[in-house]
Short mmCIF file of C-alpha atoms in Angstrom, two decimals:
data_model
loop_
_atom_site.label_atom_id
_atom_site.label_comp_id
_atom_site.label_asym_id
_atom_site.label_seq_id
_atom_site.Cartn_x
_atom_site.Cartn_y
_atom_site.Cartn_z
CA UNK A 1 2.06 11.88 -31.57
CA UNK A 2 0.90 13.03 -28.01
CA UNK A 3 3.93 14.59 -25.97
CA UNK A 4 4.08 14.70 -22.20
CA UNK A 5 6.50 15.62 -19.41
CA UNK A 6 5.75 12.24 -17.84
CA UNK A 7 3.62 8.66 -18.65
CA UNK A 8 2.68 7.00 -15.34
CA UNK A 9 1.64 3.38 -16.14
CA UNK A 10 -0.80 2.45 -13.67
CA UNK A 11 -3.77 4.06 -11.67
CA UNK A 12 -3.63 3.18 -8.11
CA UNK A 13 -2.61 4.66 -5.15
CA UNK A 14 0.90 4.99 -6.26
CA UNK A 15 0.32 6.16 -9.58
CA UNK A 16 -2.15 8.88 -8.67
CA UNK A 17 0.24 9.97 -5.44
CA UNK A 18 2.83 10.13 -8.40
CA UNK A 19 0.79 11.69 -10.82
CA UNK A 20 -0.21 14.38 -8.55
CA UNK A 21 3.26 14.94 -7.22
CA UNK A 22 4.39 16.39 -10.67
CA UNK A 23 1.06 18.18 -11.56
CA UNK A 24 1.72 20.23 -9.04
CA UNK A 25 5.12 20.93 -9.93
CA UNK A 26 3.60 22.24 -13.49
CA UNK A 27 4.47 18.73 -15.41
CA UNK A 28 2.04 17.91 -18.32
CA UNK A 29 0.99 14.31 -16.75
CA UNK A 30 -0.81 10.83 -18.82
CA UNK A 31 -1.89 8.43 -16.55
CA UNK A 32 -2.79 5.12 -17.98
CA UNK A 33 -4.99 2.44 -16.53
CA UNK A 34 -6.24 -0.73 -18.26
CA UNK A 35 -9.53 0.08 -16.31
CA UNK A 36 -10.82 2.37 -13.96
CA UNK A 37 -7.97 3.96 -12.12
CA UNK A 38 -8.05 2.74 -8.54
CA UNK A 39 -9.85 -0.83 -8.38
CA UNK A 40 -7.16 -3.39 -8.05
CA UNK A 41 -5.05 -3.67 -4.57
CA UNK A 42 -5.53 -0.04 -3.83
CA UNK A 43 -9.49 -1.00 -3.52
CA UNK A 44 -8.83 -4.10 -1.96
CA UNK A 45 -6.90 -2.73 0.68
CA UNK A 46 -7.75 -2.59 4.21
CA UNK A 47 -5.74 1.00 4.46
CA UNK A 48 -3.57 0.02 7.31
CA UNK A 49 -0.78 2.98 8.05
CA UNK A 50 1.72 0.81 10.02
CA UNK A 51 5.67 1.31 9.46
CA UNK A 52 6.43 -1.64 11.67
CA UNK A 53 8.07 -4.27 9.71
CA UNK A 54 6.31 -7.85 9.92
CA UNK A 55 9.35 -10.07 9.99
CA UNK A 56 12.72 -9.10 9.84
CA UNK A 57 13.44 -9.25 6.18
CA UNK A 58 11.29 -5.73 6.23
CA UNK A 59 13.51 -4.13 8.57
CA UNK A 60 14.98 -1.72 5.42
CA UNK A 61 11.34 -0.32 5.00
CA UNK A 62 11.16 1.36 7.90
CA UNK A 63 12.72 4.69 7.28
CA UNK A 64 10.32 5.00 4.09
CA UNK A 65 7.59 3.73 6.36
CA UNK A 66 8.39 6.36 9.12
CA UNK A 67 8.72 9.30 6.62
CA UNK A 68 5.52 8.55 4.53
CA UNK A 69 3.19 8.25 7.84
CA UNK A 70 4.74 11.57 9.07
CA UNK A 71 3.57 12.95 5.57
CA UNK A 72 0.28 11.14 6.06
CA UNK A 73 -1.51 14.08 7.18
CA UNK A 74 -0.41 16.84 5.19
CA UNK A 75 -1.36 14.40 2.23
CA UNK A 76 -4.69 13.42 3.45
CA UNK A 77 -5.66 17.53 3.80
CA UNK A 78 -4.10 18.15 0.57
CA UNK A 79 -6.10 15.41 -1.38
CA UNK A 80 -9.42 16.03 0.46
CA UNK A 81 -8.94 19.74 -0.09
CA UNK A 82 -8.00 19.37 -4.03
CA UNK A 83 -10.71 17.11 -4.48
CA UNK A 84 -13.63 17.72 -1.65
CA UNK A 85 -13.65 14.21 -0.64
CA UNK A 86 -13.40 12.97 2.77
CA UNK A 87 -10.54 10.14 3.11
CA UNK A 88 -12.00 8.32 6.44
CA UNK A 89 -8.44 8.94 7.83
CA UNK A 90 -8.36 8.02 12.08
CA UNK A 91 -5.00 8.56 13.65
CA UNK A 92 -5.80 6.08 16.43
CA UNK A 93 -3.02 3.91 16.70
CA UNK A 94 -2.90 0.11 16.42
CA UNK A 95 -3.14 -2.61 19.57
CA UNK A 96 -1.31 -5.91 18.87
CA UNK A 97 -2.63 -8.66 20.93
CA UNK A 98 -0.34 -11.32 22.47
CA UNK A 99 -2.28 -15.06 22.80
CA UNK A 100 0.68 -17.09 23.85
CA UNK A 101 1.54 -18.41 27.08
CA UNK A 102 5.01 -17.06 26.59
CA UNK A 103 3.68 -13.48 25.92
CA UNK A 104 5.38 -11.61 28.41
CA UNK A 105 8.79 -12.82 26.84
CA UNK A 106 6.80 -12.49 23.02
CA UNK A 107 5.86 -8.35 24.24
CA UNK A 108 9.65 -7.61 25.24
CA UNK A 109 11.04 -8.57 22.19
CA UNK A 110 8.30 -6.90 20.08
CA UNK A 111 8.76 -3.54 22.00
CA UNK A 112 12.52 -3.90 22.25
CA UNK A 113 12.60 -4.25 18.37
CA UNK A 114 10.24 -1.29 17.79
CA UNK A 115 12.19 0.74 20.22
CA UNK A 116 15.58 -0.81 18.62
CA UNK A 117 14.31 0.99 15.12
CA UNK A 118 13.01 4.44 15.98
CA UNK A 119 9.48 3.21 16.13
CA UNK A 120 7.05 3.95 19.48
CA UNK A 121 5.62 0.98 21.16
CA UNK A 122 4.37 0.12 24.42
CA UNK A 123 3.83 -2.83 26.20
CA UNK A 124 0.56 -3.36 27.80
CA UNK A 125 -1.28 -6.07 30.16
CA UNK A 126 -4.49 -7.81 28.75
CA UNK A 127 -6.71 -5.75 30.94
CA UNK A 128 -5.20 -2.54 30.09
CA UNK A 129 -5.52 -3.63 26.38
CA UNK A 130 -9.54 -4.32 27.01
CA UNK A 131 -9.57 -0.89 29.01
CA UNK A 132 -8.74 0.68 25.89
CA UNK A 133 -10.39 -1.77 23.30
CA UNK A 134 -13.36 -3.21 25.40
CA UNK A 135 -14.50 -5.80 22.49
CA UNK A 136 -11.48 -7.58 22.83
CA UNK A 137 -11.49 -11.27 23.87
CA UNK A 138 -11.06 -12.83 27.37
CA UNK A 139 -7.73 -14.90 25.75
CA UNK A 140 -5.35 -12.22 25.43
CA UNK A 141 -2.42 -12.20 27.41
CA UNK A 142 -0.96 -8.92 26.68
CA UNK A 143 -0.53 -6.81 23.83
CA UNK A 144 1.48 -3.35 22.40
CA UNK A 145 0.03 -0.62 21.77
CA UNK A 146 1.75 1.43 18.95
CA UNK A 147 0.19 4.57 19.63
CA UNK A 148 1.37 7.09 16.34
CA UNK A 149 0.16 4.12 13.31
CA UNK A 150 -3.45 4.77 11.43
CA UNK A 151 -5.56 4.33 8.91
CA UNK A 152 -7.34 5.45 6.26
CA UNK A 153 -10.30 3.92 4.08
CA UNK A 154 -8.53 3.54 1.05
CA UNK A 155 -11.66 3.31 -1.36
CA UNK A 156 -12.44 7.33 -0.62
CA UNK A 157 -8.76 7.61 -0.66
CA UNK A 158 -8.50 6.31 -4.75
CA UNK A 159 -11.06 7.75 -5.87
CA UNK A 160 -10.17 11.63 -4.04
CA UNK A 161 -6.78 11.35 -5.93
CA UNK A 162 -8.27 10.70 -8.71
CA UNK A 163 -10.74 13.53 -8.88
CA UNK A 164 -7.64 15.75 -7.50
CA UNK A 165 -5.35 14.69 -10.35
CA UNK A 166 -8.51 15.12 -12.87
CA UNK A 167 -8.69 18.83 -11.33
CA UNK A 168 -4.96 19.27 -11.49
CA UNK A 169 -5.31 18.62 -15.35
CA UNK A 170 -3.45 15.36 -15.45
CA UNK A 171 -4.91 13.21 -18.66
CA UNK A 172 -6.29 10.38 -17.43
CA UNK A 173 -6.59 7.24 -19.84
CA UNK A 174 -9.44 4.38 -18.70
CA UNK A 175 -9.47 1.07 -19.95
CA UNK A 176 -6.03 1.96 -22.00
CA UNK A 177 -3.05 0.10 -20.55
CA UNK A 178 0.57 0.84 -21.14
CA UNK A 179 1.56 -2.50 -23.39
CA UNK A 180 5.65 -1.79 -23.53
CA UNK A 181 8.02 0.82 -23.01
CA UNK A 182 8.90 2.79 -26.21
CA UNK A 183 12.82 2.86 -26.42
CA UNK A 184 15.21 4.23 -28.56
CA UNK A 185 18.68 5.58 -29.01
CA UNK A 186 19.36 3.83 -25.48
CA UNK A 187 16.68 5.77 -23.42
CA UNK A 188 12.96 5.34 -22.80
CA UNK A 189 11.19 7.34 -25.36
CA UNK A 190 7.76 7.41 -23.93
CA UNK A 191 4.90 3.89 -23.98
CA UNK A 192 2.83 1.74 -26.33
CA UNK A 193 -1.07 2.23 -26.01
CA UNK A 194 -2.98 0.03 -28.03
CA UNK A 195 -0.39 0.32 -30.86
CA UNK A 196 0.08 3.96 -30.55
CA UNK A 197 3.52 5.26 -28.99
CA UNK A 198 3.40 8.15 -26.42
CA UNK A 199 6.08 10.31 -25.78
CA UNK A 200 7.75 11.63 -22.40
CA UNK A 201 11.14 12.54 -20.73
CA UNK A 202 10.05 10.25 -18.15
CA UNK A 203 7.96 7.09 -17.58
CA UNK A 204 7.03 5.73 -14.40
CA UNK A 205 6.12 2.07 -14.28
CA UNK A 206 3.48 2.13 -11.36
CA UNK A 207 1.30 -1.14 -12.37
CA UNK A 208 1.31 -2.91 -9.37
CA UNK A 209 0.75 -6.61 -9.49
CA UNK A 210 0.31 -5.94 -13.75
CA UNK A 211 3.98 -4.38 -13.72
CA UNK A 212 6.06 -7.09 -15.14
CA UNK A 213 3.27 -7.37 -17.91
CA UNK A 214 4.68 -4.64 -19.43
CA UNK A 215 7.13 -5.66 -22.13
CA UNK A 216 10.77 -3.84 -21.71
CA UNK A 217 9.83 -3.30 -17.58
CA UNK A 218 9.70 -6.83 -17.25
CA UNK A 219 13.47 -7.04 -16.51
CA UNK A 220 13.07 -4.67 -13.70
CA UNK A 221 10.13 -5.13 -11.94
CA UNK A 222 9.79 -9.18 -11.30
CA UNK A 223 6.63 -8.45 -9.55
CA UNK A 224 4.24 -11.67 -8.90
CA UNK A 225 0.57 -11.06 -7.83
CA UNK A 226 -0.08 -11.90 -4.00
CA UNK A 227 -3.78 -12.44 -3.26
CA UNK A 228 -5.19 -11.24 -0.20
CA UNK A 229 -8.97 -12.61 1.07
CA UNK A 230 -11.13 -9.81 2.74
CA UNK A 231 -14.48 -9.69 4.39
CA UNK A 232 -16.54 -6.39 5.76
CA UNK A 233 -18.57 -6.53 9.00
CA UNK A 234 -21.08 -4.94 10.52
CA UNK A 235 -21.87 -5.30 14.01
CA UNK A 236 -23.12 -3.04 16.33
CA UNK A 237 -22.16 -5.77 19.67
CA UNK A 238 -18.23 -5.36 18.67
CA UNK A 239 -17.26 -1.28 18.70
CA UNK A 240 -13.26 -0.35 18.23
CA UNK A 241 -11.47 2.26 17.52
CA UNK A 242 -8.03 1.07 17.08
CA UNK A 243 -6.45 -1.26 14.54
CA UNK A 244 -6.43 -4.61 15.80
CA UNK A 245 -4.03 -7.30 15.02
CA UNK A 246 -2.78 -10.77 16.12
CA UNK A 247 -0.71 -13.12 14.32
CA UNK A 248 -3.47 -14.53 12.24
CA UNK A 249 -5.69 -11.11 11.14
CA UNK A 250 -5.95 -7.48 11.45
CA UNK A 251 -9.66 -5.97 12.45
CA UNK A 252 -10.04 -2.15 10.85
CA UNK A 253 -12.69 -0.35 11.70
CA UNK A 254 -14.32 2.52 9.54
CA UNK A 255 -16.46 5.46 10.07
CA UNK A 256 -19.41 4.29 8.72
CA UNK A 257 -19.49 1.21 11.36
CA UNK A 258 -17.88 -1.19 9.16
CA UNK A 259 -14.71 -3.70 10.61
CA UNK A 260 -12.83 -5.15 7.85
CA UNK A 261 -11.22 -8.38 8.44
CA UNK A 262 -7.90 -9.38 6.72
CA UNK A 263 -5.67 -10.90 4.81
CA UNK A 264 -4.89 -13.89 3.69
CA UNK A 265 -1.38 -14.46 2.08
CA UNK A 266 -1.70 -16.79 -1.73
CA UNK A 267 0.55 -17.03 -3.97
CA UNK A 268 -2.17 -18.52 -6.77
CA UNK A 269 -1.70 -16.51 -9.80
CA UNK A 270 -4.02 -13.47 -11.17
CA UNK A 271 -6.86 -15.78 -9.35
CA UNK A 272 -8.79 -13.53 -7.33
CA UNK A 273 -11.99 -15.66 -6.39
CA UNK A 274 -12.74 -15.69 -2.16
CA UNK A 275 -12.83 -19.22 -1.54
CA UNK A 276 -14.96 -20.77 1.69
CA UNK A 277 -11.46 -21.60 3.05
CA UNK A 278 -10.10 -18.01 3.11
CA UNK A 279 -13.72 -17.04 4.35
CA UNK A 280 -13.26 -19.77 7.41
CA UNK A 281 -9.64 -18.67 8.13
CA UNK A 282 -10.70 -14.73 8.45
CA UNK A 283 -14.06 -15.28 10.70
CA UNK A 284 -12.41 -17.79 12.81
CA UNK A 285 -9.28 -15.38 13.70
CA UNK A 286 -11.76 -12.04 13.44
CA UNK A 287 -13.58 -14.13 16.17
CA UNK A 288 -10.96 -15.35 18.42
CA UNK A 289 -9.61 -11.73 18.60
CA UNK A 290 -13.08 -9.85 19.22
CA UNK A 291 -15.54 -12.59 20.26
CA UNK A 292 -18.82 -10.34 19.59
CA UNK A 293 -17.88 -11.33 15.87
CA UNK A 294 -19.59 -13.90 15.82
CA UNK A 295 -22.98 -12.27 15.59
CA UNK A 296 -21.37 -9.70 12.95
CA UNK A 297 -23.12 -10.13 9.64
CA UNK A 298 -21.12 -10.12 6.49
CA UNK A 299 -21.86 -7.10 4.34
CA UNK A 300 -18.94 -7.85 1.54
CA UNK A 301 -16.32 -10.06 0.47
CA UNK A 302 -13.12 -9.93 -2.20
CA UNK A 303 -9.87 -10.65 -2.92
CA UNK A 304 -7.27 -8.11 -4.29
CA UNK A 305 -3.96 -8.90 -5.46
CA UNK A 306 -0.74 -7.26 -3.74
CA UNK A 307 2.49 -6.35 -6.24
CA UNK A 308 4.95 -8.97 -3.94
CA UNK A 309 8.72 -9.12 -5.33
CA UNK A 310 11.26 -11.60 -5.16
CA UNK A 311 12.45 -10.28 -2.30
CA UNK A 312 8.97 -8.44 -1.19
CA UNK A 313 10.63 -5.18 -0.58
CA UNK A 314 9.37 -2.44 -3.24
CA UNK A 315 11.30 -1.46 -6.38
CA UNK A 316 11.93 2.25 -6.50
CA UNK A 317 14.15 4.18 -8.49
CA UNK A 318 15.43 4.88 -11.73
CA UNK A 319 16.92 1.67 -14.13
CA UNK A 320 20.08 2.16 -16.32
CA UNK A 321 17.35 2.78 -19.48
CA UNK A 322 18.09 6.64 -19.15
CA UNK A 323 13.85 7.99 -18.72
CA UNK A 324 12.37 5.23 -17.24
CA UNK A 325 11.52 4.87 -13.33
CA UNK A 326 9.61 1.96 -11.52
CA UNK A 327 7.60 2.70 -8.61
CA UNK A 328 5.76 -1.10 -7.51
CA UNK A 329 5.82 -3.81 -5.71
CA UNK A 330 4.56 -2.42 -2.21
CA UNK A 331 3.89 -5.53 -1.37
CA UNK A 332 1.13 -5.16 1.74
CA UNK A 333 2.82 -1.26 2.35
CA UNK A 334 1.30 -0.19 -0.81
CA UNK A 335 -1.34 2.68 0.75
CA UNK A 336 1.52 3.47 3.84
CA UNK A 337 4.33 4.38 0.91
CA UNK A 338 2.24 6.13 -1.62
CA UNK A 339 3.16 9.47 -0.20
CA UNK A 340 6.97 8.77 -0.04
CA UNK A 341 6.93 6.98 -3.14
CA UNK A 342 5.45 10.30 -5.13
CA UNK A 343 7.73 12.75 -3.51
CA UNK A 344 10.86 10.49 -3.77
CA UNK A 345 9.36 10.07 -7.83
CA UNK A 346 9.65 13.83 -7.74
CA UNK A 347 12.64 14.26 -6.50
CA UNK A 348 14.32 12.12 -8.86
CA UNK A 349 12.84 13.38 -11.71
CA UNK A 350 13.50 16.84 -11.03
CA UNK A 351 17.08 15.55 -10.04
CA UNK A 352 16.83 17.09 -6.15
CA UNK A 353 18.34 15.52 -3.15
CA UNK A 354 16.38 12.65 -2.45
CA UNK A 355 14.44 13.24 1.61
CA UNK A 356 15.12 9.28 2.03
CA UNK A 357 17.65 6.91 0.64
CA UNK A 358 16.47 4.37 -1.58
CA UNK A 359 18.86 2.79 -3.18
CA UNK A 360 18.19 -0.91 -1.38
CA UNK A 361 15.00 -0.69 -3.65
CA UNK A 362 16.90 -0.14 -6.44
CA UNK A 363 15.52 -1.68 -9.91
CA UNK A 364 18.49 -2.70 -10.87
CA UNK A 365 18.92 -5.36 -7.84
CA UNK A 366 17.44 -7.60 -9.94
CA UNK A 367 19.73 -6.99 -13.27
CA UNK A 368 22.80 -7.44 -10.88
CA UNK A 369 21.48 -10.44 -9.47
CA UNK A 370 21.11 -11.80 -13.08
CA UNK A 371 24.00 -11.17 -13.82
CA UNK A 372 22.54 -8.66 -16.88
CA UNK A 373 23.32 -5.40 -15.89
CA UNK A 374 24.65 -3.48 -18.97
#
């Protein structure tokens, strides 16, 4: 039987952040993946580094959100030093345009709720907005500008952690997936691969949308799949430099030229097919936000699925099976938290004082809630 210091169940952004975390802290790592590491929601993403919450239900992930973009940078140098890759990371900042004729009331309740939760935000006229973002359309009747958000192209991202964990001598298992915990004697002993059991002190359930597939997690991580609709520009009429968002789409741009155009919101299952309507629903809001869109020609299209919980805050933390830890459901914060997520995954494992509180992310929400907690 194969020992380890720690499994890690899943390959993505949070697993690899993980996984690196405690090779570098001289753990013997396993990372399993039921395919190649990285190509589910962390390749689907558009890499948007925003702690602002998008209703007020997210309020409680701002701290996380706040601490993991102030790591953002350190983390970005460390992966693209460990593994030679550049991580198309742009510290621009993020312009939210207003459309409504009530946007002057609309801006001071945005920037008064940004302000109200540590986070900087400024309100800004429509012209000022197309001073700064030229490309935007004629419509807009104000905006914010949240100057310290970012992003980074999280396709280089996944696959530089993955080559930095590789380096960093972390075993990495393709097209293996972790079937069930292993537990015995009242603790996790270590996963189920294919029939074989592998041992650890600790296991980290990090599957994402796949999470609650694994038998024994199930209980805590009710994680449903979310699918998301994305399509790639190109279009040398429409330049940015900024994130761009509106209430119905956010525009990313990329170093290569590229503007990505996302997301839709479906609640449809594992289905991850782009359908004409979630095709229509991007261009048309791409469009009204930058009009030079509409000569933009489509290089690529796909739909990931996003790890959304029952109460679409993530589940972080230890459970009350003494070894195992869940780190998923990220929900549409999945590339913003990885580095929090790893360090706080650390921290707990190596029993240190955690840098952020996380106990409203707590696994064992949902056992209380059922009324199952042991």
């Amino acid at each position: 039987m194969k020992t380890f210091d720690a499994i890690i169940a899943g390959g993505g952004l949070i697993g690899t952040a993980i996984a690196l975390e405690l090779a570098r802290n001289d753990l013997r790592v396993a990372l399993f993946d039921s395919q190649e590491p990285g190509r589910e929601a962390s390749w689907a993403s558009a890499g948007i580094l925003s702690p602002a919450p998008e209703n007020p239900g997210m309020v409680s992930t701002v701290p996380i959100g706040k601490a993991s973009l102030a790591m953002y940078p350190e983390f970005i140098a460390l992966v693209e030093e460990s593994s030679g890759i550049s991580t198309g990371y742009r510290a621009k900042g993020t312009i939210e345009a207003l459309f409504s004729h009530h946007a002057r009331e609309e801006l001071n309740t945005i920037v008064a709720l940004h302000h109200g939760i540590g986070l900087a935000a400024e309100a800004i006229s429509a012209k000022e907005a197309r001073e700064l973002e030229p490309a935007l359309g004629e419509e807009i009747e104000a905006a914010v500008l949240r100057p310290n958000e970012a992003s980074v192209d999280n396709r280089l991202l996944a696959k530089a952690l993955l080559l930095a964990i590789q380096k960093s001598g972390v075993e990495v298992h393709s097209g293996s997936a972790v079937e069930s915990i292993w537990g015995e004697s009242g603790r996790c002993r270590g996963a189920i691969v294919k029939g074989e059991k592998f041992e650890a002190r600790s296991t980290v359930i990090a599957a994402g949308a796949f999470s609650a597939r694994i038998a024994g997690a199930e209980a805590y991580a009710p994680v449903r799949p979310a699918k998301g609709q994305m399509v790639s520009l190109r279009c040398p009429a429409a330049k940015i430099e900024r994130v761009l968002w509106s209430e119905k789409i956010y525009l990313v741009p990329r170093n290569d030229g590229r503007i990505l155009a996302g997301a839709t919101v479906e609640h449809v299952g594992f289905d991850k097919v782009v359908t004409a309507g979630g095709l229509r629903a991007n261009l048309d809001a791409a469009i009204d936000l930058v009009p030079a869109l509409a000569t933009a020609q489509i290089e690529e299209t796909w739909a990931g699925l996003r790890p959304d919980t029952p109460d679409h805050l993530p589940i972080l933390g230890p459970t009350d099976l003494e070894g195992l830890l869940i780190a998923t459901g990220h929900f549409r914060s999945g590339v913003l938290l990885a580095p929090i997520t790893a360090k706080l995954i650390g921290e707990l494992i190596f029993r240190r004082t955690l840098s952020v509180d996380c106990d409203r992310f707590s696994p064992m929400r949902f056992q209380l809630a059922s009324g199952v907690a042991k």
